[in-house]
Tab-separated table of C-alpha atoms and ligand atoms in Angstrom:
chain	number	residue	atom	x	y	z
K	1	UNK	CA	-67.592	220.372	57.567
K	2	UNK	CA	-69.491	218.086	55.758
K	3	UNK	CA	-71.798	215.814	56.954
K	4	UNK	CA	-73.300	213.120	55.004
K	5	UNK	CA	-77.098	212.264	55.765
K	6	UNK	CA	-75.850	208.295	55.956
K	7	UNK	CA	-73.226	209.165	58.678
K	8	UNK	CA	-75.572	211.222	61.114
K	9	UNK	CA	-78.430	208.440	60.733
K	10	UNK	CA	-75.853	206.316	61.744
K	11	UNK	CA	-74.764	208.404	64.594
K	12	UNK	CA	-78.799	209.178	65.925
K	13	UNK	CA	-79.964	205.665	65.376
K	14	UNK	CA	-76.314	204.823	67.264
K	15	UNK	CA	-77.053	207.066	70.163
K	16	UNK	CA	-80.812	206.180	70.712
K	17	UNK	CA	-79.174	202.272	70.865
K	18	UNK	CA	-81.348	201.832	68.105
K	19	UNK	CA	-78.627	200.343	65.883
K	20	UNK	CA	-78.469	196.799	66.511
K	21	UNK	CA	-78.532	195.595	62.752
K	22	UNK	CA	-80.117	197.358	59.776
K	23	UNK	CA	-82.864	194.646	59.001
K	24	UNK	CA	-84.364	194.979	62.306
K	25	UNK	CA	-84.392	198.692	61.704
K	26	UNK	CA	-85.938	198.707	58.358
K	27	UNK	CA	-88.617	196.313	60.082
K	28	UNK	CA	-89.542	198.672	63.079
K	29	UNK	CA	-92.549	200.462	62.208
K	30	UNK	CA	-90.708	203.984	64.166
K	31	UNK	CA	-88.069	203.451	61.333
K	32	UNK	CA	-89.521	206.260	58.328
K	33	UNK	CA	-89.902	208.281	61.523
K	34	UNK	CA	-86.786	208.351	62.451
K	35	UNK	CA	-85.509	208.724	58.862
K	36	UNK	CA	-87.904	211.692	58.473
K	37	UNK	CA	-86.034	213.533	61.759
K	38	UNK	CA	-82.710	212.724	60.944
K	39	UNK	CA	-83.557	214.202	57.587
K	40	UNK	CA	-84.578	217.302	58.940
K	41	UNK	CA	-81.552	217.151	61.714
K	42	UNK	CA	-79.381	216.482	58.834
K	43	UNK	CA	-80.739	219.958	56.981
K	44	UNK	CA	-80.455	221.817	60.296
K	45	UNK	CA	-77.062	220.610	61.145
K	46	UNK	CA	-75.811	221.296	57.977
K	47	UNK	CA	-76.653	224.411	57.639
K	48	UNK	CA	-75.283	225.571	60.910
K	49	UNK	CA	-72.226	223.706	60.960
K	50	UNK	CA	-70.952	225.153	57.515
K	51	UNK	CA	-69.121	228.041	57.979
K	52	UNK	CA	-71.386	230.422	56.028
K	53	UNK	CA	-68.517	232.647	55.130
K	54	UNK	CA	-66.503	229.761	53.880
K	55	UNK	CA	-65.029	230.536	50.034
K	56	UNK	CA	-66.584	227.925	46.827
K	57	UNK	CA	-63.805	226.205	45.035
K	58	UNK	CA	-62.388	228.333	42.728
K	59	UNK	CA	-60.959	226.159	39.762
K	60	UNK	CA	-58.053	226.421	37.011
K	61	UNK	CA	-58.515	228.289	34.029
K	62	UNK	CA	-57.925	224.753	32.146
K	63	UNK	CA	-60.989	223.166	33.432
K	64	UNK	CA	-63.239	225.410	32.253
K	65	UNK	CA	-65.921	223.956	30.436
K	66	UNK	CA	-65.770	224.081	26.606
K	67	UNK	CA	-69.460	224.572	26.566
K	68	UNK	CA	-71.765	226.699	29.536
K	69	UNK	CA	-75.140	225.904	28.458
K	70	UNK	CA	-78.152	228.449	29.082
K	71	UNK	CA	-81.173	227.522	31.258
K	72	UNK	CA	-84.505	229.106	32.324
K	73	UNK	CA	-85.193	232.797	29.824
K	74	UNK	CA	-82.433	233.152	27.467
K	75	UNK	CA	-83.750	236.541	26.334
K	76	UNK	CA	-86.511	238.418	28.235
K	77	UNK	CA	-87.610	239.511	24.666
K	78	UNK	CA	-89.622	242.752	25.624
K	79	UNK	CA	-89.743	245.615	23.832
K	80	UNK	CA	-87.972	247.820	26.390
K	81	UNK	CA	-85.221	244.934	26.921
K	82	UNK	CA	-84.888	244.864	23.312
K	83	UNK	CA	-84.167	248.272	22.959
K	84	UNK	CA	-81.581	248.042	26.050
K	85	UNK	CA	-79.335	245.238	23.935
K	86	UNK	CA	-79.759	246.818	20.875
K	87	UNK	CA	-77.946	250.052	22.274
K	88	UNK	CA	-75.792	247.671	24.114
K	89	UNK	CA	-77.419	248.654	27.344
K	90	UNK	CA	-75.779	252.527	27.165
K	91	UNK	CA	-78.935	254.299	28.607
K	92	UNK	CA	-79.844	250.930	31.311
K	93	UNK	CA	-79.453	251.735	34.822
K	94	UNK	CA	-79.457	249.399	37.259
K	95	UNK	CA	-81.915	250.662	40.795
K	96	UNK	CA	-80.798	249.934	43.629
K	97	UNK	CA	-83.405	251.010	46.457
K	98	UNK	CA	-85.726	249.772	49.404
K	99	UNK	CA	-83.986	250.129	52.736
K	100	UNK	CA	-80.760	251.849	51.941
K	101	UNK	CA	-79.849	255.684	52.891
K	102	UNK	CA	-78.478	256.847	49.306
K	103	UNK	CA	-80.417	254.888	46.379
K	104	UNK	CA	-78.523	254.753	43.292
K	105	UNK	CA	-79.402	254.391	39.578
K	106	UNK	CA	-75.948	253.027	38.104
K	107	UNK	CA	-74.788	252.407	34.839
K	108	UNK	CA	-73.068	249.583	33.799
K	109	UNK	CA	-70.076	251.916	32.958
K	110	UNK	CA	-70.194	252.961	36.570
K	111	UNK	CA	-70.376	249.308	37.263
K	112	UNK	CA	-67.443	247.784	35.123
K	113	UNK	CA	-65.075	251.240	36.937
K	114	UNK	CA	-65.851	249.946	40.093
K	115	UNK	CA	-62.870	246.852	41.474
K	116	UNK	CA	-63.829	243.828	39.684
K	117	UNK	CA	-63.472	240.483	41.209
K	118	UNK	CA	-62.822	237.887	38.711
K	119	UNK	CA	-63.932	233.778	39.638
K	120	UNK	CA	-64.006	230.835	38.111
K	121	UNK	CA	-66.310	228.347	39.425
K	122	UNK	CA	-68.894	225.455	39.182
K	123	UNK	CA	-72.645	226.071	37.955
K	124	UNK	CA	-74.860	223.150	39.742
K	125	UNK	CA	-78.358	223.398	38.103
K	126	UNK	CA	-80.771	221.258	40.469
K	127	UNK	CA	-81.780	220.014	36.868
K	128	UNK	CA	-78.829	218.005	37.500
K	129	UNK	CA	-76.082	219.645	35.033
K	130	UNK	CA	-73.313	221.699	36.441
K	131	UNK	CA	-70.595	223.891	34.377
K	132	UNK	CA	-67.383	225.904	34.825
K	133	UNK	CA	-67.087	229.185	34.426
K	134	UNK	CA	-65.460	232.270	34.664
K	135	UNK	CA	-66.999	235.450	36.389
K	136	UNK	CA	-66.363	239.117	36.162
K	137	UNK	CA	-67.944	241.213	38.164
K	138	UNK	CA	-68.509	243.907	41.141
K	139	UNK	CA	-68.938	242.634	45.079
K	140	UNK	CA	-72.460	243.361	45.845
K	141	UNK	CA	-70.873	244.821	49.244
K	142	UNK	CA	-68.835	247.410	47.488
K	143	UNK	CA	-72.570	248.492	45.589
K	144	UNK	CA	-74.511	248.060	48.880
K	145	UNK	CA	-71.712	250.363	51.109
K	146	UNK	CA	-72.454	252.552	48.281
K	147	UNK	CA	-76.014	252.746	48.910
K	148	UNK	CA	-75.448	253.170	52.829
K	149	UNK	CA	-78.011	249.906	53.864
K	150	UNK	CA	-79.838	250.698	56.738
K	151	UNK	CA	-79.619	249.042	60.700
K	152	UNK	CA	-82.878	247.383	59.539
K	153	UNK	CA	-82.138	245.775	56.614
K	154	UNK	CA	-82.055	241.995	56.395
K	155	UNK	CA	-82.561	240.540	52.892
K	156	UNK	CA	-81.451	241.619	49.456
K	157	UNK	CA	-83.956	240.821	46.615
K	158	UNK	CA	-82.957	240.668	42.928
K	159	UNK	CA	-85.514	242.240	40.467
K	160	UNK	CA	-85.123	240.603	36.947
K	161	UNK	CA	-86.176	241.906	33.503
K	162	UNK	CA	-87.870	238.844	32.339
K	163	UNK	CA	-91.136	236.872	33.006
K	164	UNK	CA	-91.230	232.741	33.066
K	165	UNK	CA	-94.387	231.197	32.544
K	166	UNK	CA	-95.781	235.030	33.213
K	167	UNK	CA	-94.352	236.016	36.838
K	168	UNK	CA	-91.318	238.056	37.051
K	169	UNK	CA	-87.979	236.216	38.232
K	170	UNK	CA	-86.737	237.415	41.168
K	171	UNK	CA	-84.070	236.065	43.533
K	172	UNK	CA	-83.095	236.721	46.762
K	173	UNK	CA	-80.391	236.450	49.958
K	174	UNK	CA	-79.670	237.189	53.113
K	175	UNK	CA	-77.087	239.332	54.502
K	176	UNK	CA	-74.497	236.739	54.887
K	177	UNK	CA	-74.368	235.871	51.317
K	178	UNK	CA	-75.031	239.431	50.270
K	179	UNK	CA	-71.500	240.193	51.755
K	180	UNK	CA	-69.750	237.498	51.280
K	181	UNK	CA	-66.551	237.965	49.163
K	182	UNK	CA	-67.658	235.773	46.142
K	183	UNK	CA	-71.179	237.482	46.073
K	184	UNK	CA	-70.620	239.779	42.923
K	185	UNK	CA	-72.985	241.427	40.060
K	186	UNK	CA	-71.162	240.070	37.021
K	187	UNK	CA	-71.148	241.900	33.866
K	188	UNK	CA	-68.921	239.622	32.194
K	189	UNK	CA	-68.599	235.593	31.129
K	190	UNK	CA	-65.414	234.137	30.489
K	191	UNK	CA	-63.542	236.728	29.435
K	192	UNK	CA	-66.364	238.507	27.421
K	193	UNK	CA	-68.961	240.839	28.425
K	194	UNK	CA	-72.218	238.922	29.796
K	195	UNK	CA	-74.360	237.428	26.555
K	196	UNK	CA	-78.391	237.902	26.619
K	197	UNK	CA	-78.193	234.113	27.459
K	198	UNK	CA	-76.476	234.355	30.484
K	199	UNK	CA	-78.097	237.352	31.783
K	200	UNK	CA	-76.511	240.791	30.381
K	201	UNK	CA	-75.841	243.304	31.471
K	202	UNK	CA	-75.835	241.347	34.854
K	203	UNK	CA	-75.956	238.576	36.721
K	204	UNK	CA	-75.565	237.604	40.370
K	205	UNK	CA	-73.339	234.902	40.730
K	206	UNK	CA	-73.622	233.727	44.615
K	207	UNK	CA	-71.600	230.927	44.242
K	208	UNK	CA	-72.768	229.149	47.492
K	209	UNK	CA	-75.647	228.087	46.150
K	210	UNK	CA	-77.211	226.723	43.377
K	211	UNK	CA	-78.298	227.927	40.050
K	212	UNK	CA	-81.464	228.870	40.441
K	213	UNK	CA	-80.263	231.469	43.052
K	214	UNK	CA	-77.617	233.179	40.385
K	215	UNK	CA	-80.558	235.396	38.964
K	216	UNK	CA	-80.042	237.061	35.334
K	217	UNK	CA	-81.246	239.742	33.928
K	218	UNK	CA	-80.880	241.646	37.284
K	219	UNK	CA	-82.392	245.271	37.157
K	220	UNK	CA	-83.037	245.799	40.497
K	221	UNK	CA	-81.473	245.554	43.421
K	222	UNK	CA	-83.536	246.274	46.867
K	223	UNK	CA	-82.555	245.550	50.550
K	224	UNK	CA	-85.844	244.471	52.429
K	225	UNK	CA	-86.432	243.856	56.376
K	226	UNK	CA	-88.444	241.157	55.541
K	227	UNK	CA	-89.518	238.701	52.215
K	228	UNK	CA	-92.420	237.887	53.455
K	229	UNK	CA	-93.685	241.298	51.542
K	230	UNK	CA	-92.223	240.781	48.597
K	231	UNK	CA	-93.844	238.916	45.634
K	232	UNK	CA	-95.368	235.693	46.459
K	233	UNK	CA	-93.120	235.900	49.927
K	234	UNK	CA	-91.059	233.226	49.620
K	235	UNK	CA	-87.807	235.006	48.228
K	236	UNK	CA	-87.750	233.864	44.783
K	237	UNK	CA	-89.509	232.548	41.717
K	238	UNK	CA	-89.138	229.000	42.020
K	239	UNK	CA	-89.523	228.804	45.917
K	240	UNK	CA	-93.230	230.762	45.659
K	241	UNK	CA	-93.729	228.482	42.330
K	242	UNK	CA	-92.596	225.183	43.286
K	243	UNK	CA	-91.124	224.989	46.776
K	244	UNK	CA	-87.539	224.743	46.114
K	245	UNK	CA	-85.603	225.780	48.840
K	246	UNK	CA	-84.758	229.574	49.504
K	247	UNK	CA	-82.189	228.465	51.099
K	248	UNK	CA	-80.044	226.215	48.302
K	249	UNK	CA	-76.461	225.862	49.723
K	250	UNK	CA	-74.199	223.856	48.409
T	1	MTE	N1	-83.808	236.068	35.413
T	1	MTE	C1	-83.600	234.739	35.413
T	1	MTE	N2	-82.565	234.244	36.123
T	1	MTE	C2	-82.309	232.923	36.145
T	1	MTE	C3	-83.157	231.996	35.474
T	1	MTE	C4	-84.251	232.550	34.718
T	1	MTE	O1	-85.037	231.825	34.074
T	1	MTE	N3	-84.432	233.911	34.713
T	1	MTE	N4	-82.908	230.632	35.548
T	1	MTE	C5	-82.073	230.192	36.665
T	1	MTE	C6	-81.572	228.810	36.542
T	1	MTE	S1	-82.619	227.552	36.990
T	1	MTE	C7	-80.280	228.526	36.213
T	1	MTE	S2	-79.664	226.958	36.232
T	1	MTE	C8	-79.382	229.614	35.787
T	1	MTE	C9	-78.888	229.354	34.379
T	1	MTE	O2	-77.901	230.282	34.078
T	1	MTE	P1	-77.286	230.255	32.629
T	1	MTE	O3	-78.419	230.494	31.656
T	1	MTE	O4	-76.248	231.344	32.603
T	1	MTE	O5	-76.696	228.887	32.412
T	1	MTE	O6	-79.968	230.890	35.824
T	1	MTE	C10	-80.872	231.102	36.863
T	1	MTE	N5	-81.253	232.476	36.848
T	2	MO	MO1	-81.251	225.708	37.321
């Protein structure tokens, strides 16, 4: 269910028998108040009226787009990354750790043998560009029953390969999204195997949200209790460098 911020402004101003024409409204000095609540209602309701577990529109292979532009690192450039594409990633393994019974080091041909789920989808880029692509790629449930999380587990945090402006990227979710069916560690792009732009060897594409969330470079994968710990504590990059939203459903 969607709801649209004009509808439930509508509907609170309505209830309080506030709405008796919208000049009067704009006039009343209460009026940025009660914008600024039914803002925050709007967030809250939102988020708990949309089912969660709900699928993103999967699209046609025709409306693809012709061109998938790169954003944020387009090659983490270090030496040891370097040496990882140059032997086309053969000796890479990708950790997975923290609060799991069995941690794993996998490679990606352990990765690309395990079921792949294949998805094409819409990129939204809170730049404010979006793009259709195709996904390949394992469910991050099918790695994390591997690794046996543990009862006290709560968050999953991405560890990436490259630095912006410095800081590592990192991403991460919660348990919902870390399970849900469209949650996968792609290793390929459109039919190909993942570029350095778009994040080889891989990717998480959790297609709920938006792009910022779909962290690259992934080399690390490590279930937490609690994000707080982790980095600047705000669960990713851009949320501990600029405030965006952890949470960036779409
Ligand atoms: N490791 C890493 N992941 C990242 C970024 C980044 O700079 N580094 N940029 C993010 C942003 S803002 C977007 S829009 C997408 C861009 O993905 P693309 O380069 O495949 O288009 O990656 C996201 N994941
Ligand atoms: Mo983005």
């Amino acid at each position: 269910m969607i709801l649209t911020r004009r509808k439930l402004i509508g509907g609170i101003a309505a209830a309080g028998g506030l709405l008796s024409g919208c000049d009067k409204l704009d006039q009343s000095p209460g009026f940025k108040k009660i914008l600024f609540k039914a803002e925050d209602a709007h967030r809250f309701l939102q988020r708990s009226l949309s089912n969660r577990a709900a699928l993103a529109h999967e699209y046609r292979p025709d409306q693809m787009s012709p061109v998938f532009r790169t954003n944020g690192t387009n090659n983490p450039g270090t030496p040891e990354y370097q040496a990882h594409a140059d032997s086309r990633f053969a000796n890479w393994r990708l950790q997975v750790d923290g609060l799991v019974r069995r941690p794993l080091a996998l490679s990606l041909a352990q990765i690309r043998s395990m079921p792949t789920r294949t998805q094409i989808t819409r990129h939204d880029c809170v730049e404010g560009w979006s793009s259709i692509g195709k996904w390949h790629g394992v469910p991050l449930k099918l790695v994390l029953d591997q690794a046996g999380l543990r009862s006290d587990a709560r968050y999953v945090v991405f560890h990436c390969a490259d630095l912006f402006g410095g800081q590592p990227y990192y991403e991460s979710v919660d348990l919902i999204d870390a399970f849900h069916p469209q949650t996968i560690l792609a290793w390929g792009m459109n039919n190909q195997l993942l570029s350095v732009g778009h994040g080889a060897p891989i990717r998480l594409r959790v297609e709920r949200q938006l792009g910022y969330k779909q962290a690259k470079y992934v080399m690390r994968v490590e279930a937490v209790d609690d994000l707080r710990h982790v980095r600047g504590g705000k669960g990713g990059f851009w949320e501990d460098a600029v405030d965006y939203e952890w949470y960036a459903g779409i």
